[in-house]
mmCIF file with all atom_site columns, C-alpha atoms in Angstrom:
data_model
loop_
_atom_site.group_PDB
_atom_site.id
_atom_site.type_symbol
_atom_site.label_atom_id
_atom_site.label_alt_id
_atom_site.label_comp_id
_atom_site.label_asym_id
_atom_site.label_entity_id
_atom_site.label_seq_id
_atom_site.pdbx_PDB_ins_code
_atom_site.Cartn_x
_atom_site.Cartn_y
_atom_site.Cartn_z
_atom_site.occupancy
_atom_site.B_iso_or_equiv
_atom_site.pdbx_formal_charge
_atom_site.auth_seq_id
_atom_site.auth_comp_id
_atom_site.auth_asym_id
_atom_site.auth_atom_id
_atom_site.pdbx_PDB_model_num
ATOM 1   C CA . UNK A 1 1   ? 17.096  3.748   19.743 1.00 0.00 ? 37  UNK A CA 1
ATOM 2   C CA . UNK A 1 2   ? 15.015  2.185   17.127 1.00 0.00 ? 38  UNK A CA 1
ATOM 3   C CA . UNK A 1 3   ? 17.306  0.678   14.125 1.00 0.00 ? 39  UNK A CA 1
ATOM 4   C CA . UNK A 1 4   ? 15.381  0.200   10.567 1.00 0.00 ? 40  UNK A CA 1
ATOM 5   C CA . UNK A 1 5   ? 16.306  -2.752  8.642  1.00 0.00 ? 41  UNK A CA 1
ATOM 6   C CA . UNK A 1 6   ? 18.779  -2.415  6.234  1.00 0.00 ? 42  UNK A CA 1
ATOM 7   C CA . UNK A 1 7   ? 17.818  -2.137  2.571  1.00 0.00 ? 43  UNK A CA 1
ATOM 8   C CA . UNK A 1 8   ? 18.636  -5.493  1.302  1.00 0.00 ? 44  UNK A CA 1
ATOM 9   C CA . UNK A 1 9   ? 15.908  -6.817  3.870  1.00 0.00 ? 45  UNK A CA 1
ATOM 10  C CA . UNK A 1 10  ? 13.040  -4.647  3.340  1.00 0.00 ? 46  UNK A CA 1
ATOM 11  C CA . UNK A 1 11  ? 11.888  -6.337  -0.475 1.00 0.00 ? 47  UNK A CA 1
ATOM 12  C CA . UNK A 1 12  ? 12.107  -10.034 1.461  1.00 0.00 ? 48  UNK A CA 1
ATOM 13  C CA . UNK A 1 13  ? 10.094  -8.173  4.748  1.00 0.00 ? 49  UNK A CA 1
ATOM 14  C CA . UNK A 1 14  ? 7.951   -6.955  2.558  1.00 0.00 ? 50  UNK A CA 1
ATOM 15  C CA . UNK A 1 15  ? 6.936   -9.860  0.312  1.00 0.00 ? 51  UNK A CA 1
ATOM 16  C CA . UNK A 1 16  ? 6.732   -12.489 3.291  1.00 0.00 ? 52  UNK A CA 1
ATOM 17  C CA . UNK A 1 17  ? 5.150   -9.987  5.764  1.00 0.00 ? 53  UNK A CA 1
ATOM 18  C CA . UNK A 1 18  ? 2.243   -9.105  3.103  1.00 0.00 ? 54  UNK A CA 1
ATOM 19  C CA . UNK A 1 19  ? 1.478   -12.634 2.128  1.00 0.00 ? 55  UNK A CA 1
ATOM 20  C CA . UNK A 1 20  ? 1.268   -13.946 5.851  1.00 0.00 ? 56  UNK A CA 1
ATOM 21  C CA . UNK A 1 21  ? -0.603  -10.702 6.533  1.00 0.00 ? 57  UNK A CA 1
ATOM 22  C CA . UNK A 1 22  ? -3.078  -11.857 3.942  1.00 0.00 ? 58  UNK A CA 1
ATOM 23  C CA . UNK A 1 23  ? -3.005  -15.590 4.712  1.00 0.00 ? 59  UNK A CA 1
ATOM 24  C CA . UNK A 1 24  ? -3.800  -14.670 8.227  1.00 0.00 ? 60  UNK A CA 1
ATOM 25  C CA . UNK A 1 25  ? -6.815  -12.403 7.735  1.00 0.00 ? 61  UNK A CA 1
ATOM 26  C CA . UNK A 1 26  ? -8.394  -14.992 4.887  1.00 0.00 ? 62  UNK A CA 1
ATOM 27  C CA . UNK A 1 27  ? -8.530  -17.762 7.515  1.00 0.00 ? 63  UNK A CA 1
ATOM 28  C CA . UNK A 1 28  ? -9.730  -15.619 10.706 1.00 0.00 ? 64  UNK A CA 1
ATOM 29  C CA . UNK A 1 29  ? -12.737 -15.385 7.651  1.00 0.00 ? 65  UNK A CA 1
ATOM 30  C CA . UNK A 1 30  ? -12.352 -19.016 7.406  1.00 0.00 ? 66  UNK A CA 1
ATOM 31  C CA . UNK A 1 31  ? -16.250 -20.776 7.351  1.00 0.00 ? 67  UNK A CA 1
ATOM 32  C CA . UNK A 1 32  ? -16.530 -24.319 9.061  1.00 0.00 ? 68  UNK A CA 1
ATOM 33  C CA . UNK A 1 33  ? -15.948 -26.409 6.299  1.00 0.00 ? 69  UNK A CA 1
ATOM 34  C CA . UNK A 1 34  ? -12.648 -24.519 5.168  1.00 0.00 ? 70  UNK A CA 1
ATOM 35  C CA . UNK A 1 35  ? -11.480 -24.976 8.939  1.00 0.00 ? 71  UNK A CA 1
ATOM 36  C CA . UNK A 1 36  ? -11.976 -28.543 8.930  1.00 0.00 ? 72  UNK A CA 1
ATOM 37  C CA . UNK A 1 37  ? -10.051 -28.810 5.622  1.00 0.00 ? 73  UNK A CA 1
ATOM 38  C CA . UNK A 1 38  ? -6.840  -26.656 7.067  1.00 0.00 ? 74  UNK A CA 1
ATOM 39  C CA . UNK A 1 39  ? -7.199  -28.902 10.088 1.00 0.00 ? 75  UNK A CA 1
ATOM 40  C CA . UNK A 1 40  ? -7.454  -32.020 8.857  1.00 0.00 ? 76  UNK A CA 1
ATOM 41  C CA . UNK A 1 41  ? -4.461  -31.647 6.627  1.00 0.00 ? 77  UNK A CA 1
ATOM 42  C CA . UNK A 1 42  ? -2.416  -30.814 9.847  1.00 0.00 ? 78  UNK A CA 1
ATOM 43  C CA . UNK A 1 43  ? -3.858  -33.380 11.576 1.00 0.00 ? 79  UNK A CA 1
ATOM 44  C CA . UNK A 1 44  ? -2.546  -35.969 8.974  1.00 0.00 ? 80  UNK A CA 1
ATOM 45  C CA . UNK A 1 45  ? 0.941   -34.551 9.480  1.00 0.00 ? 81  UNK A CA 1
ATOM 46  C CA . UNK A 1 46  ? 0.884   -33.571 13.371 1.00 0.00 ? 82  UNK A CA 1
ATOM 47  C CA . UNK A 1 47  ? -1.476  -36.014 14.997 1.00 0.00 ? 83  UNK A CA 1
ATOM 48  C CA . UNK A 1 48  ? -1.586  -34.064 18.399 1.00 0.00 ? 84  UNK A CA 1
ATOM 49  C CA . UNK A 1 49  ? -3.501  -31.244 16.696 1.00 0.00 ? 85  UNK A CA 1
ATOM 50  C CA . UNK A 1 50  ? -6.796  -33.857 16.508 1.00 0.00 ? 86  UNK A CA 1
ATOM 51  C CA . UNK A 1 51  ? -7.156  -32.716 20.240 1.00 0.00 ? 87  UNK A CA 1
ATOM 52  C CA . UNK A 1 52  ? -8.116  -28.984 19.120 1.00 0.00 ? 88  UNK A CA 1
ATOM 53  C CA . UNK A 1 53  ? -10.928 -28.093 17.250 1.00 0.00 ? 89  UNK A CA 1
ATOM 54  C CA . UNK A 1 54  ? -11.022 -27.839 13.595 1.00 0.00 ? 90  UNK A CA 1
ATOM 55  C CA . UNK A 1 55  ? -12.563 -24.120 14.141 1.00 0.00 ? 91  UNK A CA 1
ATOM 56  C CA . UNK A 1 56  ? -10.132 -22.944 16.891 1.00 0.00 ? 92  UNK A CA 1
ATOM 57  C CA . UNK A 1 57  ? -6.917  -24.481 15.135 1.00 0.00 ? 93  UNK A CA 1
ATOM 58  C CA . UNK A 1 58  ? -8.006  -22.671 12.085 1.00 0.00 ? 94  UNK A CA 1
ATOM 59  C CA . UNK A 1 59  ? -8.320  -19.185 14.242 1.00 0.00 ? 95  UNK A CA 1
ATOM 60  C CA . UNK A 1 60  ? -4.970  -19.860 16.051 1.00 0.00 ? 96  UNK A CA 1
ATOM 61  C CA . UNK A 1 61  ? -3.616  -20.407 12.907 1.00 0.00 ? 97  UNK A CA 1
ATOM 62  C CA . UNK A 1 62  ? -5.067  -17.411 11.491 1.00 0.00 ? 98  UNK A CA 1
ATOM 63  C CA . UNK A 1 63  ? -3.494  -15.080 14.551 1.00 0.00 ? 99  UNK A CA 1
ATOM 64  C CA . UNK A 1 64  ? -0.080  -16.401 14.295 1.00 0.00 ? 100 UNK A CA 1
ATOM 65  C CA . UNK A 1 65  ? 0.465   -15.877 10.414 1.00 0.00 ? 101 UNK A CA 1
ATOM 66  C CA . UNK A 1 66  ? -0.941  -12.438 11.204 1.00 0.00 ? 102 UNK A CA 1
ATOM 67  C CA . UNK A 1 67  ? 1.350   -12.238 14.386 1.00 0.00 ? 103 UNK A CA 1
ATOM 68  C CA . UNK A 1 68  ? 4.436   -13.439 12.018 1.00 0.00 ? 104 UNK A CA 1
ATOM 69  C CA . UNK A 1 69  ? 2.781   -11.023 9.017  1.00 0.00 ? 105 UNK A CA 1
ATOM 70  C CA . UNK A 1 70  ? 2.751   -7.786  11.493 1.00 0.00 ? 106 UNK A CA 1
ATOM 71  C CA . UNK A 1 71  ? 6.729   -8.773  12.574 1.00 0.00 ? 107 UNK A CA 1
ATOM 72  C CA . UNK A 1 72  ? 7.849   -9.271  8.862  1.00 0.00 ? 108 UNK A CA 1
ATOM 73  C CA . UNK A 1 73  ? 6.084   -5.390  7.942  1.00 0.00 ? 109 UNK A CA 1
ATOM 74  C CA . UNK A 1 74  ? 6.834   -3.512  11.166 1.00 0.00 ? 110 UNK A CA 1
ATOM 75  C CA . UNK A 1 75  ? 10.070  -1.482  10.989 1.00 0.00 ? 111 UNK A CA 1
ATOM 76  C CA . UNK A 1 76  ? 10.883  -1.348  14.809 1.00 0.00 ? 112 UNK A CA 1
ATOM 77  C CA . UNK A 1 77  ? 10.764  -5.310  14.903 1.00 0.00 ? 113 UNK A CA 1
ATOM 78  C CA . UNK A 1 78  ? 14.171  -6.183  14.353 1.00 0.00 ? 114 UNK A CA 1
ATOM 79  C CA . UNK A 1 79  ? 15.167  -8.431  11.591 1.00 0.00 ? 115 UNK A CA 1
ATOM 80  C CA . UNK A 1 80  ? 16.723  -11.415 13.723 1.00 0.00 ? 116 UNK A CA 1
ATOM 81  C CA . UNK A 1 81  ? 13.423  -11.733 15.645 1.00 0.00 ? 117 UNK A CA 1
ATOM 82  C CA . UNK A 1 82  ? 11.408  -11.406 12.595 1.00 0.00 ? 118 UNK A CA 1
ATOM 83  C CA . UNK A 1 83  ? 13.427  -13.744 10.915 1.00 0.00 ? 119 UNK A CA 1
ATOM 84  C CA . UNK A 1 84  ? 13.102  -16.294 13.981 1.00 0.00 ? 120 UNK A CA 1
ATOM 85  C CA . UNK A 1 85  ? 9.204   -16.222 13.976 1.00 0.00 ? 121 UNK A CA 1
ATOM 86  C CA . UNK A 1 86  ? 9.315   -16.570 10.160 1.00 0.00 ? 122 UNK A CA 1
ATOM 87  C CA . UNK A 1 87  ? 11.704  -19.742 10.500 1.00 0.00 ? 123 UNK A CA 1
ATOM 88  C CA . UNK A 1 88  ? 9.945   -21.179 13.165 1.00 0.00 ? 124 UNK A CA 1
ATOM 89  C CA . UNK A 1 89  ? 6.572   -21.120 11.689 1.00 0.00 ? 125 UNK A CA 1
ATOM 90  C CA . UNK A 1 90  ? 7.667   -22.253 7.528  1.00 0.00 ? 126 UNK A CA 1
ATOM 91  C CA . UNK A 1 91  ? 9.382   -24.907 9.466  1.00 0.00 ? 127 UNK A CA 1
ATOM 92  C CA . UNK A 1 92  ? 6.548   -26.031 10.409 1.00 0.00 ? 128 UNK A CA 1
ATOM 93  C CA . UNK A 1 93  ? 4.426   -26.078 7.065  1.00 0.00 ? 129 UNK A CA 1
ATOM 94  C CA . UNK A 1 94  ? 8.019   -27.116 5.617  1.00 0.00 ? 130 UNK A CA 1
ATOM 95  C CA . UNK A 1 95  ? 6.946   -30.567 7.991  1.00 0.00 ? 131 UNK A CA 1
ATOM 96  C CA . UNK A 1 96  ? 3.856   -30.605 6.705  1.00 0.00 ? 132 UNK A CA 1
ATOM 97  C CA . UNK A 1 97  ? 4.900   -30.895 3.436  1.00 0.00 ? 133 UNK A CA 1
ATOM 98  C CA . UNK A 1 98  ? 7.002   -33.674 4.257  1.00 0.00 ? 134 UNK A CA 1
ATOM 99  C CA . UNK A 1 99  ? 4.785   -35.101 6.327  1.00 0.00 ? 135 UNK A CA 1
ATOM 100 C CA . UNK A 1 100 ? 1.611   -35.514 4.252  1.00 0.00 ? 136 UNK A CA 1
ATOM 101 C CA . UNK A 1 101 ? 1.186   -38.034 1.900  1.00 0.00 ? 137 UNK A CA 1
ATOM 102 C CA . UNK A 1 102 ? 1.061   -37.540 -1.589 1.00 0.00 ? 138 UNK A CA 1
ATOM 103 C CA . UNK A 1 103 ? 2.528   -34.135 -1.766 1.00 0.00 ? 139 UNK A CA 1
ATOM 104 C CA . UNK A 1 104 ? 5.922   -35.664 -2.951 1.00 0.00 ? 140 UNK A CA 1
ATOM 105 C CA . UNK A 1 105 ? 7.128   -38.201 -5.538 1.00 0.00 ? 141 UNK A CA 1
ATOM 106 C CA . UNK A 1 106 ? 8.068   -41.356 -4.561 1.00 0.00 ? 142 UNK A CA 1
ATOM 107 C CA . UNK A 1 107 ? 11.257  -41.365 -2.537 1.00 0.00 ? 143 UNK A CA 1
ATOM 108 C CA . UNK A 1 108 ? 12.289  -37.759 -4.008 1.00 0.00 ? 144 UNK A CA 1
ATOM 109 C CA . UNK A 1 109 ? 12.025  -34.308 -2.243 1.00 0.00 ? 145 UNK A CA 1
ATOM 110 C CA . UNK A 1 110 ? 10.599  -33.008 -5.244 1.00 0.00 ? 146 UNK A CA 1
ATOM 111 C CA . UNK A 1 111 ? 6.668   -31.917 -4.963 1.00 0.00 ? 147 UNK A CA 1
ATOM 112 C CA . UNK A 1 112 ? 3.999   -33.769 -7.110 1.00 0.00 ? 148 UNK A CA 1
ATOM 113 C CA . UNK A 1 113 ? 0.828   -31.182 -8.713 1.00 0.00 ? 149 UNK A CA 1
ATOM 114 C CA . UNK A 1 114 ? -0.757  -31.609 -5.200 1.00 0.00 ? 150 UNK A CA 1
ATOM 115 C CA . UNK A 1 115 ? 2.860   -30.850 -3.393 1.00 0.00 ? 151 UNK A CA 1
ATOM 116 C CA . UNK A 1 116 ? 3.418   -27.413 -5.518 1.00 0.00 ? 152 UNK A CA 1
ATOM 117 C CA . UNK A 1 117 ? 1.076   -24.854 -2.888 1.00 0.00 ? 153 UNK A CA 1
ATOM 118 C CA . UNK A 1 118 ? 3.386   -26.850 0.107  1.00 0.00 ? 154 UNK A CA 1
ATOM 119 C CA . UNK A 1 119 ? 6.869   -26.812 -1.370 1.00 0.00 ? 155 UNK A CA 1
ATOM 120 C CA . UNK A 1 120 ? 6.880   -22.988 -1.721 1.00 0.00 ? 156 UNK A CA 1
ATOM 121 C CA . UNK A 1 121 ? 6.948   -22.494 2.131  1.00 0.00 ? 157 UNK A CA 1
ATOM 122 C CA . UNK A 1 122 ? 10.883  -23.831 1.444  1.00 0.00 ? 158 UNK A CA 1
ATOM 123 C CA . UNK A 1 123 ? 11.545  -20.428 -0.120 1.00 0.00 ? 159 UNK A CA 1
ATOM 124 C CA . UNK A 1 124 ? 10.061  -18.717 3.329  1.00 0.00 ? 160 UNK A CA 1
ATOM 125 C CA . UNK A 1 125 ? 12.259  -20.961 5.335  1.00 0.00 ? 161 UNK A CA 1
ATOM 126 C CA . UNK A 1 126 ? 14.919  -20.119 3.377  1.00 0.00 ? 162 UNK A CA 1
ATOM 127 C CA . UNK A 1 127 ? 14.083  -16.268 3.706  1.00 0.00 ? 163 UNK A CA 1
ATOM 128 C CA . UNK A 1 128 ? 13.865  -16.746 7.480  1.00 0.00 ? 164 UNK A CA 1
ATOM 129 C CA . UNK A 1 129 ? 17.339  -18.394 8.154  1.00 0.00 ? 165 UNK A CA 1
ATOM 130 C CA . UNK A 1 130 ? 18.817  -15.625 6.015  1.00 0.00 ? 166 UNK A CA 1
ATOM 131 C CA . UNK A 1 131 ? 17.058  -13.292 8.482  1.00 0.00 ? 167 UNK A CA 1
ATOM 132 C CA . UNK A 1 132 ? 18.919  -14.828 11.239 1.00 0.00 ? 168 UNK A CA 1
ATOM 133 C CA . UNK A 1 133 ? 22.122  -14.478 10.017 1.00 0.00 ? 169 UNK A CA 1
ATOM 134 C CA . UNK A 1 134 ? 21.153  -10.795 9.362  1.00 0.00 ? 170 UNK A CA 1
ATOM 135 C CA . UNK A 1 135 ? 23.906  -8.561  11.315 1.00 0.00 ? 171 UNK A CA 1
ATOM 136 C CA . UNK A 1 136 ? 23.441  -6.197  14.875 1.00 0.00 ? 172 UNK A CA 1
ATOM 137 C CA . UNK A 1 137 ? 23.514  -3.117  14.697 1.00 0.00 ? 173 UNK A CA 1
ATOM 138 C CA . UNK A 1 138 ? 26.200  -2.737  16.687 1.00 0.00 ? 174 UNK A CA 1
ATOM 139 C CA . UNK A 1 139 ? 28.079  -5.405  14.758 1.00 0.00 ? 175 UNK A CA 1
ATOM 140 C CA . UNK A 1 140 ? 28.541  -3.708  11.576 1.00 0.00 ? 176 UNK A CA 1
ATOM 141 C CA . UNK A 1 141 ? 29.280  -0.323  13.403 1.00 0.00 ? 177 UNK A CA 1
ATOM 142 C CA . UNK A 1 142 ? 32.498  -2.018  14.779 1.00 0.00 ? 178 UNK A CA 1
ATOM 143 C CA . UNK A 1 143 ? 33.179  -3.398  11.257 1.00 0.00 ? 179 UNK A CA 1
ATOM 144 C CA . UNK A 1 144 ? 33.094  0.107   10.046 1.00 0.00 ? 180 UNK A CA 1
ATOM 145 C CA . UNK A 1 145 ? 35.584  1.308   12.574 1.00 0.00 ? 181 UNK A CA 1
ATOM 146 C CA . UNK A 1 146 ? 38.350  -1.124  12.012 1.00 0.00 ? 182 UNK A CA 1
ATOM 147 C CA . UNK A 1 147 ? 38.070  -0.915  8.279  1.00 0.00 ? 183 UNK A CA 1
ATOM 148 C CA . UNK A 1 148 ? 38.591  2.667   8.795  1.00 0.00 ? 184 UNK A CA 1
ATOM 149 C CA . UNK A 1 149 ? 41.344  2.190   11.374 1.00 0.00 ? 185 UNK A CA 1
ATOM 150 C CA . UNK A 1 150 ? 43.171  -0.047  8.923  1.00 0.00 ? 186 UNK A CA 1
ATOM 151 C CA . UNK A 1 151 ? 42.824  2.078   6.040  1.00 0.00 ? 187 UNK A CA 1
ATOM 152 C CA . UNK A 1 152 ? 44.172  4.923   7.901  1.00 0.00 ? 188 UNK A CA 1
ATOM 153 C CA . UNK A 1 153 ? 47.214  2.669   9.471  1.00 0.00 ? 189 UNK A CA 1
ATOM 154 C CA . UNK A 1 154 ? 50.507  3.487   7.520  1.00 0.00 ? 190 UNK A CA 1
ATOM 155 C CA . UNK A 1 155 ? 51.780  0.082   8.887  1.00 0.00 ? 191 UNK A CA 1
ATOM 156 C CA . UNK A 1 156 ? 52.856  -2.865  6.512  1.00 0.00 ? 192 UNK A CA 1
ATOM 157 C CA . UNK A 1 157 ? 51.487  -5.248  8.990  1.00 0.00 ? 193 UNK A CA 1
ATOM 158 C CA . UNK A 1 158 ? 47.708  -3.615  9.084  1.00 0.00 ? 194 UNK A CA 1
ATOM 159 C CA . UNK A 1 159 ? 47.271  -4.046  5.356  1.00 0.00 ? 195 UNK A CA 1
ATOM 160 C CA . UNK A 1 160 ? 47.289  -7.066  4.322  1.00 0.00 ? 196 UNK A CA 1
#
């Protein structure tokens, strides 16, 4: 049985889901010289990445904000997992914006002109771990029940 998100999630699914969506598809466009740009600022703040190339980075990239786009839109895709892969990947450019130089003032969290595009992704991290606190199904259907059971109990000791 397939359970739709509830209401409150779908403007937040919505949102993140059509901006990774569209992220994703402008770098799978992505010429050589805007691959080498995304790369090199990841390479500043995750060294390891050097290893790939700037090209193929940029196109793995590209499929995994579409990946996390698709799991934020699609209805079926319950809002726990698409809350995880949302987490997991702002955490990431939440690093990079601590990570890189120059996108922060001087001992502060707070982002400098260049820091603005980065600090944003805190909102989608944000958005994400709210996602994972998001209910089961099954959870709020027992909720239901005992609020019902209690308000039906003629008990002193049920109504508190």
């Amino acid at each position: 049985m397939v359970h739709l998100p509830e209401a409150r999630d779908v403007a937040p699914r919505l949102a993140t889901g059509a901006f990774f969506l569209n992220s994703g598809l402008m770098k799978l466009r992505a010429d050589r010289a805007t691959a080498e740009g995304v790369h090199g600022m990841a390479v500043v703040a995750y060294p390891f990445l050097d290893r790939l190339p700037a090209e193929r980075f940029t196109r793995l990239l590209a499929c995994s904000e579409i990946a996390v786009g698709g799991a934020l839109l699609a209805p079926f895709v319950p809002t726990r997992l698409a809350g995880l892969a949302l987490t997991g990947f702002s955490g990431g450019l939440v690093g990079l914006y601590l990570r890189t130089p120059g996108m922060r003032q001087p001992k502060s969290l707070r982002p400098t002109q260049d820091g603005f595009p980065l600090a944003k992704d805190a909102w989608l991290l944000g958005i994400g771990l709210g996602f994972l606190g998001a209910a089961r199904p099954w959870q709020r259907a027992a909720s239901r029940r005992r609020r019902a059971a209690v308000a039906r109990c003629r008990h002193r000791c049920c109504r508190r």
